[in-house]
Amino acid sequence: MIEIKNLRKNYGNLQAVIDLNLRIEQGEIFGLLGPNGAGKTTTLRMLTMLTRPSGGEAFIAGHEVQREIDRVRRTIGVVPQHMNLDQELTARENLELHGRLYKIPAAERRSRIEKLLSFVALSDRADELVSRYSGGMKRRLMIARALLHKPRVLFLDEPTVGLDPQTRRRMWELVRRMNQDGVTVLLTTHYIEEAEALCHRVGIMDRGRLIALGTPAELKERVGRFAVEVFDGEQVTAKFYGTREEALASAARVGDGVTVRETSLEDVFVQLTGRKVRD
Ligand code: ATP
């Protein structure tokens, strides 16, 4: 559904995205995971035609992003990181405006708007000004708007940043439901839990490069599924083992101050880069 070949973006001397190659299949929820500045947003912006690549190419549903602009525009829905709703309008008016821009016929537009308002649980607040909405409500409305023209691929840039844990979980549920309805999802996140809980496959980005790719389970298996953490009074160091038995045996040899736990994607990132995703 998405094919990326040698995609690059330079800002002056800064290489924001370096030779990115990636295929995302139809029906996937794919997550680009990495710390701030890794190049995730820049990648998304190139795929959604918000910025021109410095090199390489990308295809969405077979359409070349730089050349078939109108086709690509109709195939994709985009939820940017920053709120870009019209706050002086109601939720329904925001959706109405978007539907008109995409030239959806009036009757169909109205029925889709009702369905989507219900999908994102905003039906009873639909005629309120967006300026009165909470952060989570605004994000849900942005998702409804992005889905209005029935895109096959949805891009979500840090969909849950700034949301409380409960709202974050509701957002994950929404993403899963639209994926079950057939929408391929590409999202960026710097939340490990989000990538683990939501994504079928994850691409880890760091300093402009894709440094690992696979399902969360595959990525963790590469490091070792179980971690033994040893606290020496000053710092914690972790060692990784393929099986729980090996981990427990190692822990028994050390004795006190040891924790055995399952490996996380954070561990994978630390092993690959020597740094944490979030400082
Ligand atoms: P974040 O979650 O903070 O957005 P990110 O992984 O999405 O992180 P990008 O926003 O893609 O990272 O940024 C990658 C690099 O490119 C950063 O060093 C950033 O400062 C730089 N960058 C991004 N946009 C521009 C721009 N318009 N002009 C100059 N540099 C930019």
mmCIF file of N, CA, C and O in Angstrom, residues 58-113:
data_model
loop_
_atom_site.group_PDB
_atom_site.id
_atom_site.type_symbol
_atom_site.label_atom_id
_atom_site.label_comp_id
_atom_site.label_asym_id
_atom_site.label_seq_id
_atom_site.Cartn_x
_atom_site.Cartn_y
_atom_site.Cartn_z
ATOM 1 N N ALA A 58 8.206 7.819 -3.538
ATOM 2 C CA ALA A 58 7.251 7.073 -2.712
ATOM 3 C C ALA A 58 5.981 6.862 -3.508
ATOM 4 O O ALA A 58 5.585 7.705 -4.319
ATOM 5 N N PHE A 59 5.352 5.703 -3.272
ATOM 6 C CA PHE A 59 4.102 5.363 -3.946
ATOM 7 C C PHE A 59 3.062 5.017 -2.888
ATOM 8 O O PHE A 59 3.367 4.309 -1.932
ATOM 9 N N ILE A 60 1.846 5.490 -3.117
ATOM 10 C CA ILE A 60 0.750 5.114 -2.227
ATOM 11 C C ILE A 60 -0.349 4.510 -3.090
ATOM 12 O O ILE A 60 -0.811 5.150 -4.051
ATOM 13 N N ALA A 61 -0.715 3.278 -2.783
ATOM 14 C CA ALA A 61 -1.678 2.519 -3.590
ATOM 15 C C ALA A 61 -1.267 2.590 -5.068
ATOM 16 O O ALA A 61 -2.115 2.720 -5.963
ATOM 17 N N GLY A 62 0.010 2.534 -5.316
ATOM 18 C CA GLY A 62 0.523 2.521 -6.685
ATOM 19 C C GLY A 62 0.675 3.902 -7.308
ATOM 20 O O GLY A 62 1.201 4.022 -8.419
ATOM 21 N N HIS A 63 0.258 4.946 -6.637
ATOM 22 C CA HIS A 63 0.353 6.296 -7.205
ATOM 23 C C HIS A 63 1.621 6.992 -6.709
ATOM 24 O O HIS A 63 1.886 7.017 -5.499
ATOM 25 N N GLU A 64 2.346 7.587 -7.622
ATOM 26 C CA GLU A 64 3.586 8.251 -7.214
ATOM 27 C C GLU A 64 3.257 9.568 -6.520
ATOM 28 O O GLU A 64 2.541 10.422 -7.064
ATOM 29 N N VAL A 65 3.795 9.707 -5.326
ATOM 30 C CA VAL A 65 3.399 10.827 -4.469
ATOM 31 C C VAL A 65 3.681 12.193 -5.108
ATOM 32 O O VAL A 65 2.867 13.099 -5.035
ATOM 33 N N GLN A 66 4.822 12.341 -5.737
ATOM 34 C CA GLN A 66 5.163 13.658 -6.292
ATOM 35 C C GLN A 66 4.425 13.983 -7.586
ATOM 36 O O GLN A 66 4.271 15.142 -7.944
ATOM 37 N N ARG A 67 3.969 12.954 -8.293
ATOM 38 C CA ARG A 67 3.403 13.181 -9.629
ATOM 39 C C ARG A 67 1.878 13.122 -9.670
ATOM 40 O O ARG A 67 1.248 13.894 -10.366
ATOM 41 N N GLU A 68 1.295 12.161 -8.921
ATOM 42 C CA GLU A 68 -0.164 11.969 -9.014
ATOM 43 C C GLU A 68 -0.846 12.588 -7.790
ATOM 44 O O GLU A 68 -1.495 11.894 -7.003
ATOM 45 N N ILE A 69 -0.679 13.891 -7.688
ATOM 46 C CA ILE A 69 -1.057 14.578 -6.464
ATOM 47 C C ILE A 69 -2.543 14.407 -6.130
ATOM 48 O O ILE A 69 -2.910 14.110 -4.993
ATOM 49 N N ASP A 70 -3.393 14.554 -7.131
ATOM 50 C CA ASP A 70 -4.822 14.485 -6.862
ATOM 51 C C ASP A 70 -5.248 13.084 -6.433
ATOM 52 O O ASP A 70 -6.013 12.913 -5.486
ATOM 53 N N ARG A 71 -4.724 12.077 -7.126
ATOM 54 C CA ARG A 71 -5.042 10.679 -6.772
ATOM 55 C C ARG A 71 -4.582 10.386 -5.347
ATOM 56 O O ARG A 71 -5.313 9.777 -4.560
ATOM 57 N N VAL A 72 -3.359 10.810 -5.035
ATOM 58 C CA VAL A 72 -2.808 10.543 -3.704
ATOM 59 C C VAL A 72 -3.652 11.257 -2.651
ATOM 60 O O VAL A 72 -4.006 10.680 -1.617
ATOM 61 N N ARG A 73 -4.028 12.492 -2.958
ATOM 62 C CA ARG A 73 -4.818 13.279 -2.003
ATOM 63 C C ARG A 73 -6.134 12.570 -1.650
ATOM 64 O O ARG A 73 -6.591 12.600 -0.515
ATOM 65 N N ARG A 74 -6.723 11.922 -2.621
ATOM 66 C CA ARG A 74 -7.991 11.226 -2.379
ATOM 67 C C ARG A 74 -7.801 9.876 -1.692
ATOM 68 O O ARG A 74 -8.733 9.331 -1.113
ATOM 69 N N THR A 75 -6.604 9.345 -1.777
ATOM 70 C CA THR A 75 -6.330 8.026 -1.181
ATOM 71 C C THR A 75 -5.969 8.131 0.289
ATOM 72 O O THR A 75 -6.126 7.176 1.040
ATOM 73 N N ILE A 76 -5.470 9.307 0.690
ATOM 74 C CA ILE A 76 -4.936 9.421 2.058
ATOM 75 C C ILE A 76 -5.771 10.344 2.947
ATOM 76 O O ILE A 76 -6.421 11.272 2.468
ATOM 77 N N GLY A 77 -5.739 10.053 4.245
ATOM 78 C CA GLY A 77 -6.250 10.968 5.259
ATOM 79 C C GLY A 77 -5.097 11.308 6.176
ATOM 80 O O GLY A 77 -4.232 10.463 6.409
ATOM 81 N N VAL A 78 -5.062 12.547 6.665
ATOM 82 C CA VAL A 78 -3.906 12.979 7.465
ATOM 83 C C VAL A 78 -4.372 13.622 8.776
ATOM 84 O O VAL A 78 -5.229 14.511 8.754
ATOM 85 N N VAL A 79 -3.806 13.137 9.872
ATOM 86 C CA VAL A 79 -4.042 13.793 11.168
ATOM 87 C C VAL A 79 -2.705 14.333 11.636
ATOM 88 O O VAL A 79 -1.852 13.576 12.119
ATOM 89 N N PRO A 80 -2.473 15.645 11.471
ATOM 90 C CA PRO A 80 -1.170 16.205 11.843
ATOM 91 C C PRO A 80 -1.012 16.289 13.361
ATOM 92 O O PRO A 80 -1.974 16.114 14.110
ATOM 93 N N GLN A 81 0.231 16.558 13.754
ATOM 94 C CA GLN A 81 0.530 16.630 15.182
ATOM 95 C C GLN A 81 -0.154 17.840 15.826
ATOM 96 O O GLN A 81 -0.635 17.766 16.937
ATOM 97 N N HIS A 82 -0.191 18.940 15.092
ATOM 98 C CA HIS A 82 -0.740 20.162 15.680
ATOM 99 C C HIS A 82 -2.183 20.353 15.257
ATOM 100 O O HIS A 82 -2.557 20.081 14.120
ATOM 101 N N MET A 83 -2.966 20.826 16.201
ATOM 102 C CA MET A 83 -4.392 21.016 15.974
ATOM 103 C C MET A 83 -4.606 22.018 14.828
ATOM 104 O O MET A 83 -4.122 23.136 14.892
ATOM 105 N N ASN A 84 -5.287 21.614 13.795
ATOM 106 C CA ASN A 84 -5.551 22.561 12.709
ATOM 107 C C ASN A 84 -7.037 22.595 12.329
ATOM 108 O O ASN A 84 -7.393 22.713 11.176
ATOM 109 N N LEU A 85 -7.881 22.469 13.381
ATOM 110 C CA LEU A 85 -9.320 22.626 13.157
ATOM 111 C C LEU A 85 -9.641 24.115 13.196
ATOM 112 O O LEU A 85 -8.863 24.904 13.738
ATOM 113 N N ASP A 86 -10.784 24.493 12.641
ATOM 114 C CA ASP A 86 -11.225 25.878 12.785
ATOM 115 C C ASP A 86 -11.981 25.991 14.106
ATOM 116 O O ASP A 86 -13.087 25.465 14.252
ATOM 117 N N GLN A 87 -11.361 26.671 15.064
ATOM 118 C CA GLN A 87 -11.919 26.701 16.423
ATOM 119 C C GLN A 87 -13.166 27.575 16.526
ATOM 120 O O GLN A 87 -13.902 27.489 17.506
ATOM 121 N N GLU A 88 -13.357 28.437 15.541
ATOM 122 C CA GLU A 88 -14.531 29.321 15.572
ATOM 123 C C GLU A 88 -15.757 28.644 14.969
ATOM 124 O O GLU A 88 -16.827 29.232 14.904
ATOM 125 N N LEU A 89 -15.569 27.432 14.484
ATOM 126 C CA LEU A 89 -16.689 26.672 13.930
ATOM 127 C C LEU A 89 -17.046 25.519 14.867
ATOM 128 O O LEU A 89 -16.242 25.131 15.714
ATOM 129 N N THR A 90 -18.234 24.962 14.670
ATOM 130 C CA THR A 90 -18.610 23.773 15.439
ATOM 131 C C THR A 90 -17.928 22.562 14.807
ATOM 132 O O THR A 90 -17.396 22.643 13.693
ATOM 133 N N ALA A 91 -18.038 21.434 15.516
ATOM 134 C CA ALA A 91 -17.451 20.189 14.976
ATOM 135 C C ALA A 91 -18.129 19.849 13.658
ATOM 136 O O ALA A 91 -17.465 19.533 12.667
ATOM 137 N N ARG A 92 -19.439 19.915 13.650
ATOM 138 C CA ARG A 92 -20.170 19.545 12.439
ATOM 139 C C ARG A 92 -19.774 20.465 11.267
ATOM 140 O O ARG A 92 -19.579 20.008 10.148
ATOM 141 N N GLU A 93 -19.629 21.765 11.567
ATOM 142 C CA GLU A 93 -19.245 22.710 10.504
ATOM 143 C C GLU A 93 -17.842 22.411 9.962
ATOM 144 O O GLU A 93 -17.592 22.540 8.767
ATOM 145 N N ASN A 94 -16.929 22.009 10.865
ATOM 146 C CA ASN A 94 -15.585 21.637 10.404
ATOM 147 C C ASN A 94 -15.652 20.472 9.428
ATOM 148 O O ASN A 94 -14.982 20.470 8.398
ATOM 149 N N LEU A 95 -16.477 19.484 9.761
ATOM 150 C CA LEU A 95 -16.598 18.308 8.894
ATOM 151 C C LEU A 95 -17.275 18.679 7.574
ATOM 152 O O LEU A 95 -16.870 18.231 6.494
ATOM 153 N N GLU A 96 -18.305 19.509 7.693
ATOM 154 C CA GLU A 96 -19.050 19.971 6.509
ATOM 155 C C GLU A 96 -18.087 20.654 5.522
ATOM 156 O O GLU A 96 -18.080 20.368 4.324
ATOM 157 N N LEU A 97 -17.225 21.508 6.051
ATOM 158 C CA LEU A 97 -16.271 22.242 5.228
ATOM 159 C C LEU A 97 -15.318 21.291 4.497
ATOM 160 O O LEU A 97 -15.077 21.417 3.296
ATOM 161 N N HIS A 98 -14.828 20.320 5.241
ATOM 162 C CA HIS A 98 -13.904 19.339 4.658
ATOM 163 C C HIS A 98 -14.620 18.547 3.561
ATOM 164 O O HIS A 98 -14.073 18.322 2.478
ATOM 165 N N GLY A 99 -15.863 18.143 3.834
ATOM 166 C CA GLY A 99 -16.646 17.376 2.855
ATOM 167 C C GLY A 99 -16.864 18.155 1.574
ATOM 168 O O GLY A 99 -16.809 17.605 0.467
ATOM 169 N N ARG A 100 -17.063 19.460 1.721
ATOM 170 C CA ARG A 100 -17.246 20.313 0.529
ATOM 171 C C ARG A 100 -15.948 20.419 -0.261
ATOM 172 O O ARG A 100 -15.952 20.369 -1.490
ATOM 173 N N LEU A 101 -14.833 20.572 0.477
ATOM 174 C CA LEU A 101 -13.524 20.656 -0.199
ATOM 175 C C LEU A 101 -13.263 19.411 -1.034
ATOM 176 O O LEU A 101 -12.665 19.484 -2.100
ATOM 177 N N TYR A 102 -13.721 18.276 -0.527
ATOM 178 C CA TYR A 102 -13.523 17.017 -1.253
ATOM 179 C C TYR A 102 -14.689 16.698 -2.186
ATOM 180 O O TYR A 102 -14.764 15.596 -2.724
ATOM 181 N N LYS A 103 -15.578 17.675 -2.317
ATOM 182 C CA LYS A 103 -16.703 17.567 -3.265
ATOM 183 C C LYS A 103 -17.536 16.305 -3.063
ATOM 184 O O LYS A 103 -17.954 15.646 -4.027
ATOM 185 N N ILE A 104 -17.789 15.990 -1.792
ATOM 186 C CA ILE A 104 -18.674 14.848 -1.503
ATOM 187 C C ILE A 104 -20.116 15.355 -1.637
ATOM 188 O O ILE A 104 -20.471 16.366 -1.024
ATOM 189 N N PRO A 105 -20.952 14.701 -2.431
ATOM 190 C CA PRO A 105 -22.321 15.174 -2.640
ATOM 191 C C PRO A 105 -23.081 15.341 -1.319
ATOM 192 O O PRO A 105 -22.861 14.573 -0.376
ATOM 193 N N ALA A 106 -24.012 16.339 -1.266
ATOM 194 C CA ALA A 106 -24.610 16.785 0.001
ATOM 195 C C ALA A 106 -25.220 15.658 0.836
ATOM 196 O O ALA A 106 -24.933 15.550 2.035
ATOM 197 N N ALA A 107 -26.038 14.820 0.232
ATOM 198 C CA ALA A 107 -26.746 13.804 1.018
ATOM 199 C C ALA A 107 -25.750 12.810 1.624
ATOM 200 O O ALA A 107 -25.822 12.470 2.811
ATOM 201 N N GLU A 108 -24.792 12.402 0.796
ATOM 202 C CA GLU A 108 -23.785 11.453 1.262
ATOM 203 C C GLU A 108 -22.915 12.091 2.365
ATOM 204 O O GLU A 108 -22.578 11.461 3.365
ATOM 205 N N ARG A 109 -22.616 13.372 2.134
ATOM 206 C CA ARG A 109 -21.790 14.112 3.103
ATOM 207 C C ARG A 109 -22.473 14.094 4.479
ATOM 208 O O ARG A 109 -21.855 13.760 5.481
ATOM 209 N N ARG A 110 -23.759 14.431 4.469
ATOM 210 C CA ARG A 110 -24.484 14.494 5.745
ATOM 211 C C ARG A 110 -24.508 13.129 6.428
ATOM 212 O O ARG A 110 -24.298 13.022 7.634
ATOM 213 N N SER A 111 -24.758 12.094 5.647
ATOM 214 C CA SER A 111 -24.853 10.774 6.292
ATOM 215 C C SER A 111 -23.485 10.316 6.808
ATOM 216 O O SER A 111 -23.378 9.773 7.902
ATOM 217 N N ARG A 112 -22.416 10.603 6.042
ATOM 218 C CA ARG A 112 -21.080 10.211 6.530
ATOM 219 C C ARG A 112 -20.704 10.997 7.781
ATOM 220 O O ARG A 112 -20.070 10.467 8.693
ATOM 221 N N ILE A 113 -21.068 12.278 7.791
ATOM 222 C CA ILE A 113 -20.737 13.109 8.968
ATOM 223 C C ILE A 113 -21.420 12.529 10.213
ATOM 224 O O ILE A 113 -20.789 12.385 11.268
#
